[in-house]
Coordinates of C-alpha atoms and ligand atoms in Angstrom, one line a residue:
X258 CA 36.8 0.1 -1.1
X259 CA 35.0 3.2 -0.1
X260 CA 31.2 3.1 0.2
X261 CA 30.6 5.4 -2.8
X262 CA 32.3 2.7 -4.9
X263 CA 30.7 -0.3 -3.4
X264 CA 27.3 1.4 -3.7
X265 CA 27.7 1.8 -7.5
X266 CA 29.0 -1.8 -8.0
X267 CA 26.6 -3.4 -5.5
X268 CA 24.4 -4.6 -8.4
X269 CA 26.2 -6.6 -11.0
X270 CA 25.2 -6.8 -14.7
X271 CA 22.5 -9.3 -15.7
X272 CA 24.1 -12.7 -16.1
X273 CA 22.0 -13.7 -19.1
X274 CA 22.2 -10.6 -21.2
X275 CA 24.9 -8.4 -19.8
X276 CA 22.4 -5.6 -19.3
X277 CA 24.2 -3.1 -17.0
X278 CA 20.9 -1.8 -15.6
X279 CA 18.8 -4.3 -13.5
X280 CA 16.0 -5.5 -15.8
X281 CA 12.4 -4.8 -14.9
X282 CA 10.7 -8.2 -14.5
X283 CA 7.2 -7.1 -15.1
X284 CA 5.7 -10.5 -14.5
X285 CA 3.2 -12.0 -12.1
X286 CA 4.3 -15.6 -12.3
X287 CA 7.2 -17.9 -13.4
X288 CA 7.1 -21.1 -15.3
X289 CA 8.1 -24.2 -13.3
X290 CA 9.7 -27.3 -14.6
X291 CA 7.7 -29.5 -12.2
X292 CA 5.6 -28.4 -9.1
X293 CA 7.9 -26.6 -6.8
X294 CA 10.9 -26.9 -9.1
X295 CA 11.8 -23.4 -10.3
X296 CA 14.7 -20.9 -10.5
X297 CA 14.0 -19.3 -7.1
X298 CA 10.9 -17.4 -8.2
X299 CA 7.3 -18.7 -8.3
X300 CA 5.0 -15.8 -7.9
X301 CA 5.8 -12.0 -7.7
X302 CA 4.1 -11.4 -4.3
X303 CA 6.5 -13.9 -2.8
X304 CA 9.5 -12.8 -4.7
X305 CA 10.4 -10.8 -7.8
X306 CA 13.9 -10.4 -9.3
X307 CA 13.7 -6.6 -9.6
X308 CA 12.3 -6.2 -6.1
X309 CA 15.0 -8.6 -4.8
X310 CA 17.7 -6.6 -6.3
X311 CA 16.5 -3.5 -4.4
X312 CA 16.1 -5.5 -1.2
X313 CA 19.6 -6.9 -1.5
X314 CA 21.0 -3.4 -2.1
X315 CA 19.3 -2.0 1.0
X316 CA 20.5 -4.9 3.1
X317 CA 24.0 -4.1 2.0
X318 CA 23.6 -0.3 2.5
X319 CA 22.2 -0.7 6.0
X320 CA 24.5 -3.6 7.0
X321 CA 21.6 -5.9 7.7
X322 CA 20.8 -9.6 7.1
X323 CA 17.9 -9.0 4.7
X324 CA 15.9 -6.2 3.2
X325 CA 12.3 -6.0 2.2
X326 CA 10.5 -3.5 -0.1
X327 CA 7.0 -2.4 0.5
X328 CA 4.3 -0.4 -1.3
X329 CA 4.9 2.6 0.9
X330 CA 6.8 3.7 4.1
X331 CA 3.6 3.2 6.1
X332 CA 3.3 -0.4 4.7
X333 CA 6.8 -0.9 6.0
X334 CA 5.8 0.5 9.4
X335 CA 2.7 -1.7 9.5
X336 CA 4.7 -4.9 8.7
X337 CA 7.0 -4.2 11.7
X338 CA 4.0 -3.7 14.1
X339 CA 2.7 -7.1 13.0
X340 CA 5.6 -8.7 14.8
X341 CA 3.7 -8.0 18.0
X342 CA 0.7 -9.6 19.7
X343 CA -2.2 -8.4 21.7
X344 CA -1.0 -7.0 25.1
X345 CA 2.4 -6.0 23.8
X346 CA 3.7 -2.5 24.3
X347 CA 5.7 -0.1 22.2
X348 CA 7.8 2.9 23.6
X349 CA 7.8 5.5 20.8
X350 CA 9.5 8.8 20.2
X351 CA 7.0 11.5 21.2
X352 CA 7.1 13.5 17.9
X353 CA 6.8 10.4 15.7
X354 CA 5.8 10.7 12.1
X355 CA 2.0 11.5 12.0
X356 CA 1.2 8.6 9.8
X357 CA 2.9 6.1 12.2
X358 CA 0.9 7.8 15.1
X359 CA -2.3 7.4 13.1
X360 CA -1.6 3.7 12.4
X361 CA -0.7 3.0 16.1
X362 CA -3.7 4.8 17.4
X363 CA -6.5 4.1 14.9
X364 CA -5.5 0.7 13.7
X365 CA -3.5 -1.2 16.4
X366 CA -5.0 0.2 19.6
X367 CA -8.2 -1.8 19.0
X368 CA -6.1 -4.9 18.7
X369 CA -4.7 -4.3 22.2
X370 CA -1.3 -2.9 21.3
X371 CA -0.4 0.0 23.5
X372 CA 2.1 2.8 22.7
X373 CA 3.8 5.0 25.3
X374 CA 5.2 8.2 23.8
X375 CA 8.3 9.5 25.6
X376 CA 11.0 12.1 24.9
X377 CA 13.6 9.6 23.6
X378 CA 16.3 12.3 23.4
X379 CA 16.7 11.4 27.1
X380 CA 17.6 7.7 27.4
X381 CA 16.6 7.8 31.1
X382 CA 13.0 8.6 30.1
X383 CA 13.1 5.5 27.9
X384 CA 14.4 3.4 30.7
X385 CA 11.7 4.6 33.1
X386 CA 9.0 3.9 30.6
X387 CA 9.9 0.2 30.1
X388 CA 7.4 -2.3 31.5
X389 CA 7.5 -6.1 31.4
X390 CA 5.2 -5.9 28.3
X391 CA 7.5 -3.6 26.3
X392 CA 8.6 -5.4 23.1
X393 CA 9.7 -2.6 20.8
X394 CA 11.4 0.8 21.2
X395 CA 10.4 2.9 18.2
X396 CA 12.8 5.7 17.3
X397 CA 13.0 8.3 14.6
X398 CA 16.2 10.2 14.4
X399 CA 16.2 13.0 13.3
X400 CA 12.5 13.6 13.8
X401 CA 10.0 15.6 11.8
X402 CA 9.8 18.6 11.8
X403 CA 11.9 19.7 14.8
X404 CA 14.8 17.4 14.0
X405 CA 15.2 15.9 17.5
X406 CA 18.0 13.4 17.7
X407 CA 18.0 10.3 20.0
X408 CA 21.1 8.4 21.1
X409 CA 20.6 5.1 19.2
X410 CA 23.6 3.4 20.7
X411 CA 22.7 4.2 24.4
X412 CA 19.0 3.2 23.9
X413 CA 20.0 0.0 22.1
X414 CA 22.3 -0.9 25.0
X415 CA 19.6 -0.6 27.6
X416 CA 17.1 -2.3 25.4
X417 CA 19.3 -5.3 24.8
X418 CA 19.6 -5.9 28.5
X419 CA 15.9 -6.3 28.7
X420 CA 15.4 -8.3 25.5
X421 CA 13.5 -5.4 23.8
X422 CA 14.0 -4.7 20.1
X423 CA 14.9 -1.3 18.8
X424 CA 13.4 0.0 15.5
X425 CA 14.8 3.1 13.9
X426 CA 13.0 5.1 11.2
X427 CA 16.1 6.2 9.3
X428 CA 14.2 8.2 6.6
X429 CA 15.6 11.6 7.5
X430 CA 19.3 10.6 7.8
X431 CA 19.4 7.9 5.1
X432 CA 22.0 5.2 5.3
X433 CA 24.6 7.6 3.9
X434 CA 24.6 9.6 7.1
X435 CA 23.6 7.1 9.7
X436 CA 23.7 3.3 10.1
X437 CA 21.4 2.4 13.0
X438 CA 22.1 -1.4 12.8
X439 CA 25.8 -0.7 13.4
X440 CA 24.8 1.5 16.4
X441 CA 23.0 -1.5 18.0
X442 CA 19.4 -1.2 16.6
X443 CA 17.6 -4.4 15.4
X444 CA 15.4 -3.1 12.6
X445 CA 15.6 -0.1 10.2
X446 CA 12.7 1.3 8.3
X447 CA 12.6 3.9 5.5
X448 CA 10.0 5.8 3.6
X449 CA 11.9 5.3 0.3
X450 CA 9.6 7.9 -1.1
X451 CA 12.0 10.5 0.4
X452 CA 15.8 10.3 0.1
X453 CA 16.3 6.7 -1.3
X454 CA 14.0 7.3 -4.3
X455 CA 15.1 10.9 -4.2
X456 CA 13.3 12.3 -7.2
X457 CA 9.7 12.8 -5.9
X458 CA 8.4 10.2 -8.3
X459 CA 7.8 7.1 -6.3
X460 CA 6.0 5.9 -3.1
X461 CA 7.9 3.1 -1.5
X462 CA 9.0 1.7 1.9
X463 CA 11.9 -0.5 3.2
X464 CA 12.5 -2.7 6.2
X465 CA 16.0 -4.1 6.9
X466 CA 16.5 -6.6 9.7
X467 CA 19.8 -7.3 11.4
X468 CA 19.0 -10.9 12.4
X469 CA 18.1 -14.0 10.4
X470 CA 15.1 -14.7 12.8
X471 CA 13.6 -11.2 12.4
X472 CA 14.2 -11.4 8.6
X473 CA 12.2 -14.7 8.4
X474 CA 9.3 -13.1 10.4
X475 CA 9.2 -10.0 8.2
X476 CA 9.5 -12.2 5.0
X477 CA 6.5 -14.2 6.2
X478 CA 4.5 -11.0 7.0
X479 CA 5.4 -9.4 3.6
X480 CA 4.1 -12.5 1.7
X481 CA 1.2 -13.2 4.0
X482 CA -0.2 -9.6 3.9
X483 CA 1.0 -8.6 0.5
X484 CA 1.9 -4.9 0.5
X485 CA 4.8 -5.5 -1.8
X486 CA 6.6 -3.0 -4.1
X487 CA 6.0 -3.5 -7.8
X488 CA 8.8 -4.2 -10.2
X489 CA 8.6 -0.8 -11.9
X490 CA 8.7 1.1 -8.6
X491 CA 11.5 -1.1 -7.4
X492 CA 13.5 -0.2 -10.5
X493 CA 12.9 3.5 -10.0
X494 CA 14.1 3.2 -6.4
X495 CA 17.2 1.3 -7.5
X496 CA 17.8 4.1 -10.0
X497 CA 17.4 6.8 -7.4
X498 CA 19.9 5.0 -5.1
X499 CA 22.7 5.2 -7.7
X500 CA 23.0 8.9 -6.8
X501 CA 22.0 8.7 -3.1
X502 CA 25.5 9.6 -1.8
X503 CA 26.0 12.6 -4.1
X504 CA 22.6 14.0 -3.4
X505 CA 22.6 13.5 0.4
X506 CA 26.1 15.1 0.8
X507 CA 25.1 18.1 -1.4
X508 CA 21.8 18.5 0.4
X509 CA 23.4 18.3 3.8
X510 CA 26.1 20.8 2.9
X511 CA 23.6 23.2 1.4
X512 CA 21.2 22.8 4.4
X513 CA 24.0 23.5 6.8
X514 CA 24.9 26.7 5.0
X515 CA 21.2 27.8 4.9
X516 CA 20.6 26.9 8.5
X517 CA 23.6 29.1 9.6
X518 CA 22.3 31.9 7.4
X519 CA 18.8 31.6 8.9
X520 CA 20.0 31.6 12.4
X521 CA 21.4 35.1 11.9
X522 CA 18.4 36.4 10.1
X523 CA 16.5 39.2 11.9
X524 CA 13.0 37.9 11.0
X525 CA 13.8 34.4 12.4
X526 CA 13.0 33.2 15.9
X527 CA 14.4 29.6 16.2
X528 CA 16.2 27.4 13.7
X529 CA 16.0 23.6 14.2
X530 CA 18.9 21.9 12.5
X531 CA 21.0 19.2 14.3
X532 CA 24.2 20.7 12.7
X533 CA 23.9 23.9 14.6
X534 CA 25.7 24.2 17.9
X535 CA 22.5 25.8 19.3
X536 CA 20.6 22.5 18.7
X537 CA 20.0 20.7 22.0
X538 CA 21.0 17.3 20.5
X539 CA 24.0 18.6 18.5
X540 CA 26.5 16.4 20.4
X541 CA 24.6 13.2 19.8
X542 CA 24.0 14.1 16.2
X543 CA 27.8 14.6 15.7
X544 CA 28.5 11.3 17.3
X545 CA 26.1 9.1 15.2
X546 CA 25.7 11.0 11.9
X547 CA 28.3 11.8 9.2
X548 CA 26.4 15.0 8.4
X549 CA 23.1 16.5 9.5
X550 CA 20.8 16.0 6.6
X551 CA 18.8 18.2 4.2
X552 CA 15.8 19.2 6.3
X553 CA 15.6 22.4 8.4
X554 CA 12.7 24.0 10.2
X555 CA 12.5 27.5 11.6
X556 CA 9.9 29.8 13.2
X557 CA 9.4 33.5 12.7
X558 CA 9.7 36.2 15.3
X559 CA 6.1 37.0 14.4
X560 CA 4.7 33.6 15.4
X561 CA 1.4 33.6 13.7
X562 CA 0.1 31.6 10.7
X563 CA -0.5 34.7 8.5
X564 CA 3.2 35.7 7.9
X565 CA 4.2 32.0 7.4
X566 CA 1.4 31.7 4.8
X567 CA 2.7 34.9 3.2
X568 CA 6.3 33.5 3.2
X569 CA 5.5 30.2 1.5
X570 CA 3.6 32.1 -1.3
X571 CA 6.6 34.2 -2.1
X572 CA 9.4 31.6 -2.7
X573 CA 9.9 30.6 -6.3
X574 CA 12.5 27.8 -6.1
X575 CA 11.2 26.3 -2.9
X576 CA 7.9 24.7 -4.0
X577 CA 5.0 24.4 -1.5
X578 CA 4.4 20.7 -1.1
X579 CA 4.3 17.9 1.5
X580 CA 7.2 15.3 1.4
X581 CA 10.9 15.8 1.3
X582 CA 14.2 14.4 0.1
X583 CA 13.8 15.1 -3.6
X584 CA 16.1 16.9 -6.0
X585 CA 13.8 20.0 -6.0
X586 CA 13.6 22.1 -2.9
X587 CA 10.3 22.0 -1.1
X588 CA 8.7 23.9 1.9
X589 CA 5.7 23.4 4.0
X590 CA 3.9 24.8 7.1
X591 CA 3.6 21.7 9.4
X592 CA 0.9 23.2 11.6
X593 CA -1.4 23.6 8.5
X594 CA -0.2 20.7 6.5
X595 CA 1.6 17.6 7.8
X596 CA 0.6 18.1 11.4
X597 CA -2.9 19.6 10.9
X598 CA -4.6 16.8 12.8
X599 CA -2.3 17.1 15.8
X600 CA -4.1 18.9 18.7
X601 CA -2.7 22.5 19.1
X602 CA -1.4 21.8 22.7
X603 CA 0.5 18.7 21.6
X604 CA 1.9 20.7 18.6
X605 CA 3.1 23.5 20.8
X606 CA 4.6 21.0 23.3
X607 CA 6.6 19.4 20.5
X608 CA 7.9 22.8 19.4
X609 CA 5.7 23.0 16.3
X610 CA 4.9 26.7 16.5
X611 CA 2.2 28.3 14.3
X612 CA 4.8 30.0 12.1
X613 CA 7.1 27.0 11.8
X614 CA 8.3 26.5 8.2
X615 CA 10.0 23.2 7.2
X616 CA 12.5 23.3 4.3
X617 CA 13.6 20.2 2.3
X618 CA 16.7 21.4 0.6
X619 CA 17.2 20.1 -2.9
X620 CA 20.3 19.9 -5.1
X621 CA 20.1 23.5 -6.5
X622 CA 22.9 25.9 -5.9
X623 CA 22.6 27.0 -2.2
X624 CA 23.2 30.7 -3.0
X625 CA 20.2 30.7 -5.3
X626 CA 18.2 29.0 -2.5
X627 CA 19.3 31.7 0.0
X628 CA 18.4 34.4 -2.5
X629 CA 14.9 32.8 -2.9
X630 CA 14.4 32.8 0.9
X631 CA 15.6 36.3 1.3
X632 CA 13.1 37.5 -1.3
X633 CA 10.3 35.9 0.7
X634 CA 11.6 37.5 3.9
X635 CA 11.7 40.9 2.2
X636 CA 8.0 40.7 1.4
X637 CA 7.0 40.1 5.0
X638 CA 5.8 43.0 7.1
X639 CA 8.6 43.9 9.6
X640 CA 8.2 42.1 13.0
X641 CA 7.0 44.5 15.7
X642 CA 10.2 44.1 17.7
X643 CA 12.1 45.7 14.8
X644 CA 9.8 48.6 14.2
X645 CA 11.2 51.6 16.1
Ligands
PLP248 C1 7.0 10.0 4.8 C2 7.4 9.3 6.0 C3 6.9 8.0 6.4 C4 5.8 7.4 5.6 O1 6.2 7.0 4.3 P1 5.2 6.9 3.0 O2 6.1 6.5 2.0 O3 4.6 8.3 2.8 O4 4.1 5.9 3.3 C5 7.3 7.4 7.5 N1 8.3 7.9 8.3 C6 8.8 9.1 8.0 C7 9.9 9.7 8.9 C8 8.4 9.8 6.9 O5 8.9 11.0 6.6

């Protein structure tokens, strides 16, 4: 069977009632026959049937041993760091999600966990950064907002030789486009707030482990620290996933079309989209992803904040908001929004220019989206280089 079919039939109807939609078990506890004698559930922090349905679905989608649902993407990130001990080191992608950076720096540094940031698009730089204390290699591919792509298979190979685990934040690609565990990674995480939920209506996080032993550790951490996803949000996420394949293919196709259009636009300086031949990691992206995703970023020829600010005020379909992956198209200025706390030198080094605009392409008609962007371009003052 093809994946689009198995995805739809992954959750079977409820055995007791025949309900075709997974019931929402809005309960904190479960009645026991005798102490410790129950039907597999005793307390909803430890396990809840609705949450378990979501966790099983993700394990299947990502081809892992077991999945875990958390109260947010960052709670998922946090649970994976808790696998480490004082003195351990992480090698992380240099333009990692800002929230993960904040968690590493402001929460875990004081517990003696060190993070080395390297350009993981070059596996050699990863190899050179490994020390005898390295326990995890933390990848995000594609990254936010410049969509850098790291070779998950090559890095997993060199990590395995040294008994280091590879974690991949698969939020941007989603399991529809990329399966990190099949490429050799050990753990996958998601902000399910983005593509998995898919409708901008839930905050949720996912961890999927490939091995039984990592699954047991994450299960222990999930129960011991308690940042679980509630039954209602688990249900919303399950509901979102029903259309994940349809949405991600449509969003990728539309984004590809918009990226090609942007690349030819006279007001645009650079377009970051892994599907473009001009993208430095295009070959790797082709190798490990089915398509290239729904996020694009681009900078203006007039590389100042002012024209970017003007641009984002003028679009009508693309709404100005943080986040991504929903049905409605969104846009933001990373330098002023998601990456505001990143020092300007670091921002520029990562290619986050002052005029960089990030688009999250929704499921609207791509021609309407292009028209919306063109309208915003028309309202900008002409860049100096074009004025005769
Ligand atoms: C949004 C995001 C997160 C954090 O997820 P939340 O659900 O907001 O806590 C982590 N990683 C990436 C790549 C993200 O885009």
